[in-house]
XYZ file of C-alpha atoms in Angstrom:
742
model
C 0.470 17.970 9.138
C 3.686 15.938 8.898
C 6.134 18.655 9.958
C 9.385 16.811 9.177
C 8.159 15.616 5.757
C 8.766 18.741 3.687
C 8.447 17.133 0.233
C 5.070 17.135 -1.487
C 5.306 13.436 -2.405
C 6.062 12.636 1.244
C 2.862 14.387 2.278
C 0.848 12.547 -0.401
C 2.245 9.073 0.297
C 2.341 9.532 4.064
C 5.892 8.144 4.291
C 9.294 9.677 4.940
C 11.545 9.615 1.861
C 14.312 12.047 2.822
C 16.344 12.393 5.999
C 15.643 15.662 7.814
C 16.725 17.052 11.177
C 15.524 19.501 13.803
C 17.268 20.921 16.865
C 15.310 20.769 20.127
C 16.073 22.123 23.588
C 14.990 19.901 26.492
C 16.022 21.644 29.696
C 19.803 22.075 29.575
C 20.173 19.364 26.904
C 20.401 20.209 23.195
C 18.969 17.344 21.136
C 19.358 16.921 17.377
C 16.376 14.840 16.248
C 16.905 13.197 12.839
C 13.925 11.707 11.017
C 14.884 8.934 8.594
C 12.774 6.815 6.194
C 11.620 3.327 7.063
C 11.060 2.063 3.518
C 13.659 -0.441 2.325
C 14.289 1.534 -0.900
C 15.821 4.357 1.144
C 18.443 2.404 3.071
C 21.057 4.980 2.070
C 19.071 7.680 3.874
C 18.867 5.443 6.953
C 22.634 4.873 6.968
C 23.266 8.624 6.743
C 20.978 9.256 9.721
C 22.564 6.497 11.816
C 26.089 7.788 11.224
C 25.015 11.219 12.451
C 23.347 9.856 15.579
C 24.342 8.456 18.962
C 20.874 7.259 19.982
C 18.270 5.423 17.899
C 14.517 5.575 18.537
C 13.194 2.326 17.049
C 9.440 2.674 16.401
C 7.480 -0.607 16.288
C 3.792 -0.976 15.477
C 2.273 -3.032 18.317
C -0.234 -4.592 15.907
C 2.111 -5.511 13.046
C 5.008 -6.438 15.328
C 8.597 -6.915 14.179
C 9.043 -6.590 10.385
C 12.061 -7.246 8.189
C 12.966 -3.557 8.149
C 12.800 -3.525 11.961
C 15.419 -6.271 12.094
C 17.595 -4.427 9.555
C 17.510 -1.169 11.540
C 18.129 -2.957 14.829
C 21.135 -4.742 13.331
C 22.569 -1.463 12.022
C 22.110 0.250 15.398
C 23.822 -2.608 17.254
C 26.724 -2.779 14.804
C 27.268 0.981 15.182
C 27.034 0.670 18.984
C 24.172 3.166 19.297
C 22.019 3.442 22.393
C 18.634 2.143 21.233
C 15.243 3.061 22.681
C 12.225 1.098 21.475
C 8.904 2.928 21.068
C 5.841 0.671 20.933
C 3.486 2.813 18.872
C -0.284 2.621 18.228
C -1.078 1.374 21.731
C -4.649 2.641 21.335
C -5.345 0.075 18.581
C -5.117 -2.793 21.070
C -8.305 -1.509 22.698
C -10.104 0.326 19.887
C -9.424 -2.029 16.948
C -8.522 -5.403 18.487
C -10.936 -5.048 21.453
C -8.396 -6.591 23.821
C -8.881 -6.687 27.564
C -6.165 -5.445 29.889
C -4.956 -9.024 30.439
C -4.814 -9.736 26.704
C -3.035 -6.453 25.997
C -0.422 -7.119 28.701
C 0.238 -10.616 27.354
C 0.472 -9.171 23.824
C 3.033 -6.551 24.879
C 5.140 -9.121 26.729
C 5.209 -11.405 23.673
C 6.211 -8.463 21.512
C 9.008 -7.573 23.939
C 10.260 -11.154 23.829
C 10.170 -11.079 20.032
C 12.329 -7.938 19.880
C 14.825 -9.332 22.390
C 14.940 -12.565 20.405
C 16.047 -10.527 17.379
C 18.810 -9.019 19.503
C 20.006 -12.497 20.494
C 20.181 -13.569 16.853
C 22.080 -10.431 15.872
C 24.558 -10.732 18.735
C 25.194 -14.443 18.241
C 25.497 -14.068 14.467
C 27.504 -10.842 14.276
C 29.279 -10.001 17.505
C 30.279 -13.590 18.248
C 32.844 -13.399 15.440
C 34.587 -10.536 17.226
C 34.111 -11.512 20.878
C 34.571 -14.570 23.046
C 31.712 -16.884 23.955
C 31.837 -15.580 27.513
C 31.208 -12.014 26.342
C 28.149 -12.845 24.225
C 25.811 -13.320 27.199
C 27.012 -10.063 28.734
C 26.483 -8.206 25.460
C 22.944 -9.569 25.165
C 22.027 -8.459 28.675
C 23.309 -4.949 27.970
C 21.368 -4.679 24.702
C 18.089 -6.241 25.850
C 15.069 -3.965 26.060
C 13.433 -3.862 29.462
C 10.836 -1.290 30.607
C 12.420 -0.986 34.060
C 15.660 0.177 32.358
C 13.733 3.134 30.863
C 14.670 2.141 27.301
C 11.046 1.310 26.389
C 8.330 3.881 25.628
C 4.656 2.985 25.110
C 2.949 5.496 22.840
C 0.197 6.501 20.465
C 1.614 9.069 18.061
C -1.837 9.657 16.546
C -3.214 10.923 19.856
C 0.091 12.403 21.058
C 0.588 10.502 24.313
C 3.395 8.293 25.528
C 4.872 7.056 28.786
C 7.534 4.902 30.369
C 7.291 2.895 33.579
C 8.834 5.800 35.501
C 5.795 7.979 34.750
C 3.284 5.619 36.357
C 5.715 4.600 39.097
C 5.938 8.245 40.165
C 2.132 8.624 39.979
C 1.334 5.560 42.110
C 4.305 5.612 44.473
C 2.839 8.299 46.715
C -0.687 6.834 46.662
C 0.466 3.295 47.509
C 3.251 4.349 49.898
C 5.785 2.258 47.979
C 9.325 3.222 46.910
C 9.550 4.323 43.276
C 12.450 1.974 42.512
C 10.629 -1.069 43.924
C 7.389 -0.269 42.110
C 9.156 0.358 38.798
C 11.130 -2.892 39.052
C 7.925 -4.944 39.518
C 5.506 -2.982 37.325
C 6.044 -5.014 34.122
C 6.434 -8.410 35.805
C 4.054 -11.183 36.854
C 3.327 -9.475 40.174
C 0.158 -8.206 41.821
C -0.788 -5.891 44.653
C -2.348 -7.316 47.814
C -3.065 -5.047 50.803
C -0.278 -2.646 49.893
C 2.280 -5.431 49.359
C 3.659 -6.563 45.985
C 3.477 -10.338 45.531
C 4.497 -12.688 42.702
C 2.621 -15.352 40.649
C -0.313 -13.181 39.567
C -1.038 -15.338 36.516
C -1.132 -18.592 38.490
C -3.422 -17.123 41.128
C -5.716 -15.403 38.609
C -4.892 -11.912 39.863
C -4.504 -8.745 37.843
C -0.869 -7.802 37.359
C 0.465 -4.420 38.395
C 0.715 -3.282 34.771
C -2.915 -4.222 34.108
C -4.220 -2.639 37.280
C -2.125 0.530 37.504
C -1.376 1.318 33.833
C -3.731 -0.319 31.347
C -6.935 -0.116 33.394
C -6.874 3.716 33.703
C -5.901 4.064 30.043
C -8.650 1.699 28.869
C -11.261 3.615 30.897
C -10.264 6.911 29.275
C -10.281 5.314 25.797
C -13.702 3.780 26.434
C -15.095 7.048 27.718
C -13.898 9.097 24.716
C -13.595 6.763 21.724
C -16.416 4.287 22.421
C -19.045 5.959 24.625
C -18.178 9.523 23.470
C -19.072 10.809 26.941
C -17.707 14.349 26.849
C -18.806 15.363 30.368
C -17.266 12.270 31.953
C -14.046 12.833 30.024
C -13.886 16.406 31.264
C -14.281 15.219 34.870
C -11.427 12.727 34.433
C -9.232 15.470 32.967
C -9.907 17.762 35.939
C -8.940 14.974 38.353
C -5.588 14.656 36.569
C -5.070 18.435 36.587
C -5.513 18.903 32.832
C -7.681 21.689 31.418
C -9.651 20.713 28.314
C -10.749 23.555 26.020
C -11.952 21.574 22.987
C -15.679 21.064 22.463
C -15.513 17.876 20.366
C -14.919 14.566 22.127
C -12.128 13.399 19.796
C -10.220 16.684 20.104
C -10.800 16.787 23.863
C -9.404 13.249 24.194
C -6.223 14.201 22.319
C -5.855 17.377 24.388
C -6.335 15.453 27.635
C -3.831 12.702 26.785
C -1.209 15.170 25.536
C -1.526 17.142 28.732
C -1.484 14.085 31.017
C 1.126 11.871 29.291
C 2.906 13.955 26.624
C 4.749 11.798 24.100
C 7.465 14.399 23.582
C 8.407 14.418 27.269
C 8.551 10.614 27.461
C 10.884 10.361 24.454
C 13.059 13.318 25.429
C 13.554 11.969 28.974
C 14.666 8.622 27.571
C 17.066 10.363 25.177
C 18.484 12.661 27.867
C 19.329 9.646 30.065
C 21.335 8.020 27.245
C 24.903 8.634 26.088
C 25.973 12.200 25.268
C 27.642 13.294 22.052
C 30.874 14.021 23.937
C 31.253 10.395 25.040
C 29.752 8.570 22.057
C 32.996 7.981 20.144
C 34.858 6.700 23.173
C 33.332 3.346 22.287
C 35.516 1.155 20.085
C 32.727 0.094 17.726
C 31.733 3.681 16.962
C 35.302 4.530 15.985
C 35.562 1.377 13.878
C 32.415 2.363 11.949
C 34.388 5.298 10.511
C 37.489 3.122 9.935
C 39.301 4.819 12.809
C 42.050 2.821 14.516
C 44.785 3.924 16.896
C 47.174 4.665 14.049
C 44.729 6.979 12.273
C 45.682 10.689 12.439
C 42.121 11.636 13.469
C 41.713 8.931 16.118
C 42.447 10.945 19.260
C 40.660 14.079 18.052
C 37.425 12.240 17.246
C 37.620 10.144 20.408
C 38.011 13.154 22.709
C 35.412 15.286 20.858
C 36.961 18.486 22.191
C 36.303 22.059 21.073
C 40.002 22.863 21.471
C 41.257 20.178 19.075
C 41.631 20.594 15.312
C 38.404 20.552 13.302
C 37.030 17.310 11.846
C 33.694 17.404 9.998
C 31.949 14.292 8.696
C 29.574 14.928 5.774
C 26.699 12.460 5.738
C 24.643 13.810 2.847
C 23.997 16.846 0.700
C 20.759 18.824 0.735
C 19.424 21.292 -1.798
C 17.670 24.492 -0.747
C 16.705 26.344 -3.904
C 19.833 27.074 -5.916
C 22.220 26.422 -3.046
C 23.699 23.082 -2.051
C 24.142 22.565 1.670
C 25.837 19.612 3.385
C 24.308 17.955 6.445
C 27.203 17.105 8.724
C 28.395 16.325 12.214
C 31.215 18.186 13.933
C 33.356 15.384 15.363
C 36.068 17.647 16.736
C 36.853 21.342 17.047
C 34.364 23.907 15.791
C 33.149 25.400 12.501
C 32.261 29.032 11.827
C 31.408 31.070 8.756
C 34.565 32.018 6.883
C 36.607 28.968 7.934
C 38.734 27.261 5.302
C 38.939 23.470 5.500
C 40.706 20.764 3.525
C 38.568 18.254 1.618
C 40.089 14.862 2.417
C 38.867 11.690 0.779
C 38.949 8.330 2.551
C 41.299 7.050 -0.192
C 43.737 9.978 -0.215
C 47.243 9.024 -1.209
C 50.122 9.142 1.275
C 52.303 10.692 -1.452
C 49.910 13.522 -2.253
C 51.325 16.954 -1.557
C 49.421 18.927 1.127
C 49.275 21.986 -1.123
C 47.514 19.955 -3.823
C 44.528 19.112 -1.636
C 41.349 21.031 -2.349
C 40.532 23.772 0.101
C 36.919 24.799 0.601
C 35.508 27.837 2.334
C 32.507 27.702 4.650
C 30.203 30.563 3.728
C 27.445 29.886 6.287
C 26.625 27.583 9.195
C 23.005 26.644 9.864
C 21.020 24.998 12.605
C 18.583 22.537 11.026
C 14.927 23.161 11.884
C 13.032 20.619 9.788
C 12.045 22.282 6.529
C 13.628 25.536 7.682
C 17.161 26.501 8.684
C 18.543 29.084 11.095
C 21.885 30.818 10.577
C 24.289 30.561 13.526
C 27.770 31.931 14.163
C 29.502 28.709 15.148
C 28.887 24.974 15.668
C 30.890 23.132 18.324
C 32.053 19.525 18.620
C 29.216 17.006 18.820
C 26.693 19.174 16.970
C 24.698 18.132 13.911
C 24.285 21.089 11.584
C 24.383 22.196 7.957
C 27.182 24.116 6.282
C 27.051 26.024 3.017
C 30.225 25.763 0.967
C 31.476 28.099 -1.719
C 32.753 25.301 -3.959
C 31.489 21.874 -4.907
C 33.592 18.823 -4.067
C 33.322 15.065 -3.694
C 34.573 14.115 -0.241
C 33.197 12.821 3.034
C 35.631 14.600 5.366
C 36.580 18.218 6.012
C 39.527 18.946 8.270
C 41.448 22.023 9.368
C 44.692 20.026 9.038
C 46.001 18.633 5.756
C 46.022 14.964 6.762
C 46.738 11.945 4.576
C 43.456 10.073 4.910
C 39.901 10.944 5.884
C 36.897 9.120 7.291
C 35.355 6.211 5.407
C 31.849 6.506 4.040
C 29.391 3.779 5.062
C 29.189 0.827 2.717
C 26.363 0.880 0.203
C 23.462 -1.000 1.785
C 21.022 -1.266 -1.079
C 22.385 -2.159 -4.510
C 20.619 -0.163 -7.275
C 19.044 -2.685 -9.642
C 16.154 -0.815 -11.291
C 17.276 1.242 -14.275
C 15.656 3.705 -16.645
C 16.993 5.455 -19.715
C 16.559 9.243 -19.683
C 16.644 11.312 -22.876
C 16.229 15.021 -23.450
C 13.720 16.082 -26.107
C 15.523 19.378 -26.712
C 18.776 20.494 -28.313
C 22.390 19.982 -27.217
C 22.072 22.690 -24.564
C 19.161 20.827 -22.980
C 21.215 17.610 -23.047
C 24.001 19.320 -21.104
C 21.503 20.657 -18.573
C 20.127 17.123 -18.157
C 23.656 15.792 -17.552
C 24.269 18.482 -14.925
C 20.943 17.717 -13.229
C 21.703 13.981 -13.105
C 25.162 14.687 -11.721
C 23.599 16.865 -9.038
C 21.040 14.140 -8.287
C 23.790 11.566 -7.731
C 25.434 13.931 -5.232
C 22.173 14.608 -3.409
C 21.273 10.913 -3.192
C 24.103 8.459 -2.484
C 22.047 5.471 -3.686
C 21.556 6.832 -7.215
C 23.999 5.915 -9.963
C 24.158 7.684 -13.317
C 25.879 6.013 -16.283
C 26.470 7.419 -19.756
C 26.353 4.402 -22.035
C 28.295 3.794 -25.236
C 25.295 4.695 -27.398
C 25.000 8.085 -25.673
C 21.977 7.251 -23.503
C 21.935 8.361 -19.882
C 20.979 5.521 -17.540
C 19.752 6.145 -13.984
C 20.018 3.241 -11.533
C 17.840 3.281 -8.407
C 17.116 0.972 -5.489
C 13.485 0.223 -6.321
C 10.205 1.428 -7.745
C 9.414 3.948 -4.992
C 12.965 5.275 -5.077
C 12.740 5.651 -8.873
C 9.550 7.715 -8.632
C 11.178 9.939 -6.034
C 14.230 10.520 -8.279
C 12.030 11.432 -11.256
C 10.194 13.919 -9.049
C 13.549 15.437 -8.065
C 14.481 15.830 -11.744
C 11.182 17.588 -12.387
C 11.843 19.942 -9.458
C 15.241 20.754 -11.003
C 13.463 21.964 -14.142
C 13.959 18.834 -16.246
C 10.417 18.456 -17.557
C 11.148 18.115 -21.292
C 12.570 14.603 -20.992
C 11.595 11.094 -22.041
C 11.909 8.270 -19.525
C 11.894 4.652 -20.635
C 10.059 1.831 -18.934
C 11.914 0.440 -15.891
C 14.694 -1.943 -16.869
C 15.995 -4.728 -14.640
C 19.436 -6.211 -15.199
C 19.900 -9.902 -15.958
C 22.974 -12.086 -15.802
C 23.835 -15.129 -17.885
C 25.496 -18.424 -17.055
C 25.892 -21.985 -18.278
C 24.843 -25.218 -16.594
C 26.431 -28.664 -16.845
C 25.578 -30.601 -19.988
C 23.414 -33.715 -19.756
C 25.250 -36.892 -18.686
C 26.947 -38.766 -21.503
C 27.933 -35.690 -23.508
C 31.524 -35.913 -24.764
C 33.908 -33.322 -23.330
C 35.425 -32.669 -26.731
C 32.185 -31.232 -28.015
C 32.547 -28.331 -25.532
C 35.958 -27.229 -26.790
C 36.437 -24.347 -29.200
C 39.586 -23.682 -31.210
C 41.080 -20.242 -30.662
C 43.907 -19.224 -32.999
C 46.448 -16.728 -31.705
C 47.176 -13.755 -33.958
C 49.466 -14.701 -36.834
C 48.713 -18.418 -36.559
C 51.481 -18.968 -34.015
C 49.410 -21.472 -32.054
C 45.926 -22.807 -31.565
C 44.359 -22.989 -28.104
C 41.474 -25.097 -26.913
C 38.888 -22.936 -25.181
C 36.216 -24.378 -22.925
C 33.673 -22.654 -20.670
C 33.083 -24.489 -17.386
C 30.339 -23.687 -14.838
C 31.612 -23.083 -11.325
C 30.458 -25.464 -8.561
C 27.757 -24.127 -6.256
C 30.055 -24.211 -3.205
C 32.613 -21.964 -4.917
C 29.864 -19.570 -6.016
C 28.648 -19.186 -2.418
C 32.231 -18.689 -1.219
C 32.850 -15.944 -3.770
C 29.586 -14.202 -2.895
C 30.634 -14.101 0.770
C 34.171 -12.874 0.035
C 34.283 -9.595 -1.868
C 38.093 -9.424 -1.687
C 38.536 -12.831 -3.317
C 36.077 -11.900 -6.050
C 37.916 -8.632 -6.670
C 41.254 -10.454 -6.989
C 39.767 -12.918 -9.458
C 38.412 -10.084 -11.572
C 41.848 -8.458 -11.634
C 43.369 -11.801 -12.672
C 41.129 -12.123 -15.727
C 41.186 -8.461 -16.670
C 42.671 -9.221 -20.097
C 39.773 -11.510 -20.954
C 37.229 -9.113 -19.525
C 38.725 -6.267 -21.501
C 38.213 -8.181 -24.751
C 34.980 -10.009 -24.238
C 33.544 -7.971 -21.343
C 32.031 -11.260 -20.149
C 28.983 -10.637 -22.334
C 27.381 -11.332 -25.671
C 25.775 -14.760 -25.366
C 22.047 -14.247 -24.864
C 21.283 -10.642 -24.028
C 24.619 -8.813 -24.136
C 24.360 -8.948 -20.324
C 26.967 -9.867 -17.694
C 28.079 -13.466 -17.228
C 27.920 -15.052 -13.778
C 29.361 -18.144 -12.136
C 31.618 -18.975 -15.098
C 35.343 -19.389 -15.592
C 37.177 -19.066 -18.903
C 39.935 -21.663 -19.131
C 43.106 -22.278 -21.138
C 44.755 -19.027 -21.995
C 44.728 -15.241 -21.605
C 46.444 -14.230 -24.890
C 43.241 -13.260 -26.657
C 42.865 -10.718 -29.353
C 39.722 -8.819 -30.161
C 39.027 -11.319 -32.932
C 38.469 -14.009 -30.296
C 35.064 -12.539 -29.449
C 33.320 -15.129 -31.605
C 35.304 -17.979 -30.036
C 34.315 -16.845 -26.561
C 30.701 -16.668 -27.620
C 30.953 -20.143 -29.147
C 32.493 -21.506 -25.937
C 29.437 -20.355 -24.032
C 26.927 -21.584 -26.580
C 28.287 -25.145 -26.483
C 26.769 -25.465 -22.993
C 23.102 -25.135 -22.024
C 22.563 -21.417 -21.391
C 20.483 -20.027 -18.553
C 19.350 -16.616 -17.355
C 20.171 -15.421 -13.841
C 17.472 -13.146 -12.409
C 17.642 -10.743 -9.481
C 15.241 -11.761 -6.708
C 13.388 -9.752 -4.099
C 12.645 -11.149 -0.664
C 8.960 -10.357 -0.299
C 7.298 -10.299 3.123
C 3.519 -9.867 3.224
C 1.481 -9.363 6.383
C -2.236 -10.060 6.257
C -5.114 -11.530 8.214
C -6.754 -14.855 7.517
C -9.544 -13.253 5.505
C -7.229 -12.050 2.704
C -4.687 -14.879 2.813
C -6.042 -16.598 -0.310
C -5.953 -13.379 -2.334
C -2.356 -12.790 -1.246
C -1.328 -16.177 -2.641
C -3.183 -15.401 -5.881
C -1.244 -12.152 -6.353
C 2.066 -13.847 -5.534
C 1.328 -16.629 -8.009
C 0.503 -14.091 -10.716
C 3.872 -12.420 -10.080
C 5.668 -15.796 -10.362
C 6.807 -15.630 -6.748
C 7.923 -18.732 -4.873
C 6.496 -18.950 -1.341
C 9.117 -20.305 1.055
C 7.463 -19.762 4.423
C 4.082 -18.982 5.923
C 3.569 -18.493 9.624
C 1.388 -16.643 12.093
C 2.872 -13.873 14.199
C 1.817 -14.778 17.728
C 2.247 -11.201 18.910
C -0.001 -9.630 16.273
C -2.175 -12.558 15.146
C -1.399 -11.755 11.498
C -0.158 -14.202 8.897
C 3.354 -13.526 7.599
C 4.044 -14.882 4.103
C 7.647 -14.916 2.900
C 8.424 -15.423 -0.781
C 11.084 -14.848 -3.425
C 9.917 -12.730 -6.358
C 11.799 -11.777 -9.549
C 12.440 -8.041 -9.583
C 11.253 -7.906 -13.190
C 7.792 -9.001 -11.946
C 7.627 -6.664 -8.938
C 6.483 -3.378 -10.482
C 3.188 -2.102 -9.000
C 3.087 -5.202 -6.783
C 2.244 -3.358 -3.556
C -0.485 -1.345 -5.284
C -2.047 -4.480 -6.775
C -1.808 -6.248 -3.421
C -3.672 -3.457 -1.641
C -6.385 -3.362 -4.318
C -6.958 -7.119 -4.396
C -7.091 -7.405 -0.601
C -8.973 -4.116 0.008
C -6.082 -2.826 2.095
C -5.956 -5.865 4.404
C -2.435 -6.860 3.294
C 0.827 -4.936 3.089
C 4.037 -6.054 1.433
C 7.691 -5.148 1.713
C 10.378 -5.902 -0.862
C 14.141 -6.021 -0.408
C 16.908 -7.434 -2.563
C 17.793 -11.016 -1.640
C 19.988 -12.804 -4.174
C 20.584 -13.816 -7.780
C 18.935 -17.037 -8.878
C 19.370 -19.203 -11.962
C 16.112 -19.464 -13.898
C 15.850 -23.186 -14.531
C 14.224 -22.875 -17.961
C 15.919 -23.300 -21.318
C 15.234 -20.115 -23.334
C 15.634 -22.076 -26.599
C 13.423 -25.028 -25.698
C 10.778 -26.109 -28.209
C 8.717 -29.328 -28.382
C 10.592 -31.898 -30.500
C 9.469 -35.414 -29.602
C 5.996 -36.749 -30.321
C 5.168 -36.855 -26.616
C 6.210 -33.220 -26.150
C 4.228 -32.117 -29.204
C 1.176 -33.994 -27.935
C 1.548 -32.512 -24.460
C 2.551 -28.913 -25.279
C 1.477 -28.453 -28.915
C 3.615 -27.664 -31.934
C 4.670 -24.225 -30.646
C 4.439 -24.954 -26.928
C 1.310 -23.843 -25.107
C 2.989 -23.091 -21.765
C 4.790 -19.770 -21.340
C 8.570 -19.998 -21.369
C 9.555 -17.253 -18.921
C 13.215 -17.316 -19.899
C 12.286 -16.969 -23.571
C 9.915 -14.066 -22.911
C 12.532 -12.243 -20.799
C 15.207 -12.857 -23.438
C 13.067 -11.668 -26.354
C 11.973 -8.527 -24.506
C 15.550 -7.512 -23.699
C 16.883 -8.342 -27.156
C 14.125 -6.210 -28.704
C 15.031 -3.320 -26.448
C 18.696 -3.599 -27.411
C 17.941 -3.987 -31.113
C 19.329 -7.520 -31.298
C 18.074 -10.292 -33.546
C 15.105 -12.342 -32.304
C 13.291 -15.380 -33.668
C 9.925 -13.648 -33.629
C 8.054 -13.901 -36.924
C 6.663 -10.696 -38.364
C 4.106 -12.620 -40.410
C 2.277 -15.448 -38.660
C 0.088 -17.938 -40.552
C 1.025 -16.530 -43.967
C -0.848 -19.359 -45.719
C -4.164 -18.060 -44.409
C -5.987 -16.054 -47.119
C -7.689 -12.829 -46.117
C -11.151 -12.028 -47.422
C -10.776 -8.628 -49.073
C -14.299 -8.564 -50.448
C -16.221 -5.606 -49.129
C -19.892 -6.202 -48.490
C -22.059 -3.532 -50.015
């Protein structure tokens, strides 16, 4: 049973799709544990969880090693200045599946540790170096590095319920070996060995077993061998009695889990590591944490959030909205003050105007305060500063900040991580009342999920934009749960962009110019579309502010032409319109003609696809990637896991059901992960046809090879009801034989 995964589709898929929280009591410490998804389609859920948290538990599969999503989560945690604890999960697979010896397993874990710390170095040098001096970079790396002796590393097997840190085995062996706990813990994960009660170095050079092999892995491997390989129940029971654990189960597998959970409980190992980290009261005293909410010294909430005091005015940050039946409840964190049922708070947006009157701001009333308990909730009287809880509000509103004072500006929401690129058209099959209910349900869905965008198009269709295929299926399930079952959903639609490329050498410049007559014949302008150089395109993609200013500068042109209408009625990219802004709506045709005088190209959205597989299925992986028109850019072997890692760029339009096909073709030996990478010009002329004798001889009269750009263009133009060159009747000169044989 996956307790934190309350959705039915989460239980079926075996993945987390929605952020959920539970409140745990570990001794005197109250811990809010937030479970967030790991799939790249749910990056918005991850961001919400990180902004509620002070400590991040980064779970890494010891067999698969560091994946792209691992790097993304680690980068987010470092940028938000969270205390990070790494949990190396599935430790049992090193012995049971990979058949590694203690020496091989220790070397594997050390390589994996180096790989994670290498990611930290890249993140620090690439991100923090822009804000800090060179001298501070080395210090920052040393603080962030994972090291088992610092108690920020947990070795675990969640399947069997056991986990430990170096402190656990240091305390076990310290008394038996008559060695100080601090000395033993400092040397336990190093290249040291034990000789006559003395710890010595250079175990690898001398061919000795290291302390970690001898004192940690050897006992664990013996227990695993006894239970999972030999299935010796009596021997396992004797080992459990020696460790002071009573085993009641009669089956070997259940007895093994019961023994390991009693000897090295995973919950205790993780909770001890969390309790030693930063507390909620001190978390926002760090500059980077305050900056993540756009808080500077001049901000009216700066001191209140920094002090995190119960006596200060109330500041509540809303991370996301949950739905329990008919009621909408906000998951939030109390940054300052306290919240109780009956309190009235001001809803303050992060873009509130300085000139707005305090009396005009929306006031909301808190009807209930809840402690989050996974799929359940528990009503409480009050929540104090630092707590993560849920509040039920009497009125709906669109704001990220609630405050007891009517301030001018609130807290900034996190930037959108995953751009929604997969779109479907949703239509109601009922009457006008059903259409209104569908609109209300989609509006509610966009509030519940920050990644979803809902657009009502000019033709009246309702378009839903999602982050990916898995995210789309989850949103459709949510609509069904809201009672929207009598609806029609189109096939997934992926957006394209259009651009022009430079004309072949020797083409006269005058042939690219188009005459544009100003209203009334006052003057005639020469209009020419010019492709932007690649360097400027990259600069604009890196600078959102510069791109926004350029868009504001050409707003008159955009308002008329909407930068569309050449190939697919899609957006135009990497193009500048020159010579004039005094266009009327009649200049639409001239703008279209200016584009068509250059070679036109499609710009497709690309996924960065990372596939992990073994050598046995590597050939089948390449076959699937080739079928999906993916371009392999790198192939390497992960030294820590021994698996091949294939990196490729794949058009999003070709990615649907990719992971399912990959698993079927490789019999489950390969797994893929997709995340948005960039926009890429498709270097194929959508209007190309064989013209010369050589081309006709090579490709045939109609072209035997598939023109991807042409197929994409025709499919989209058909969907939009635009004119295509497709012939309804093919080979009309061929006579049919209508004679019926009797």
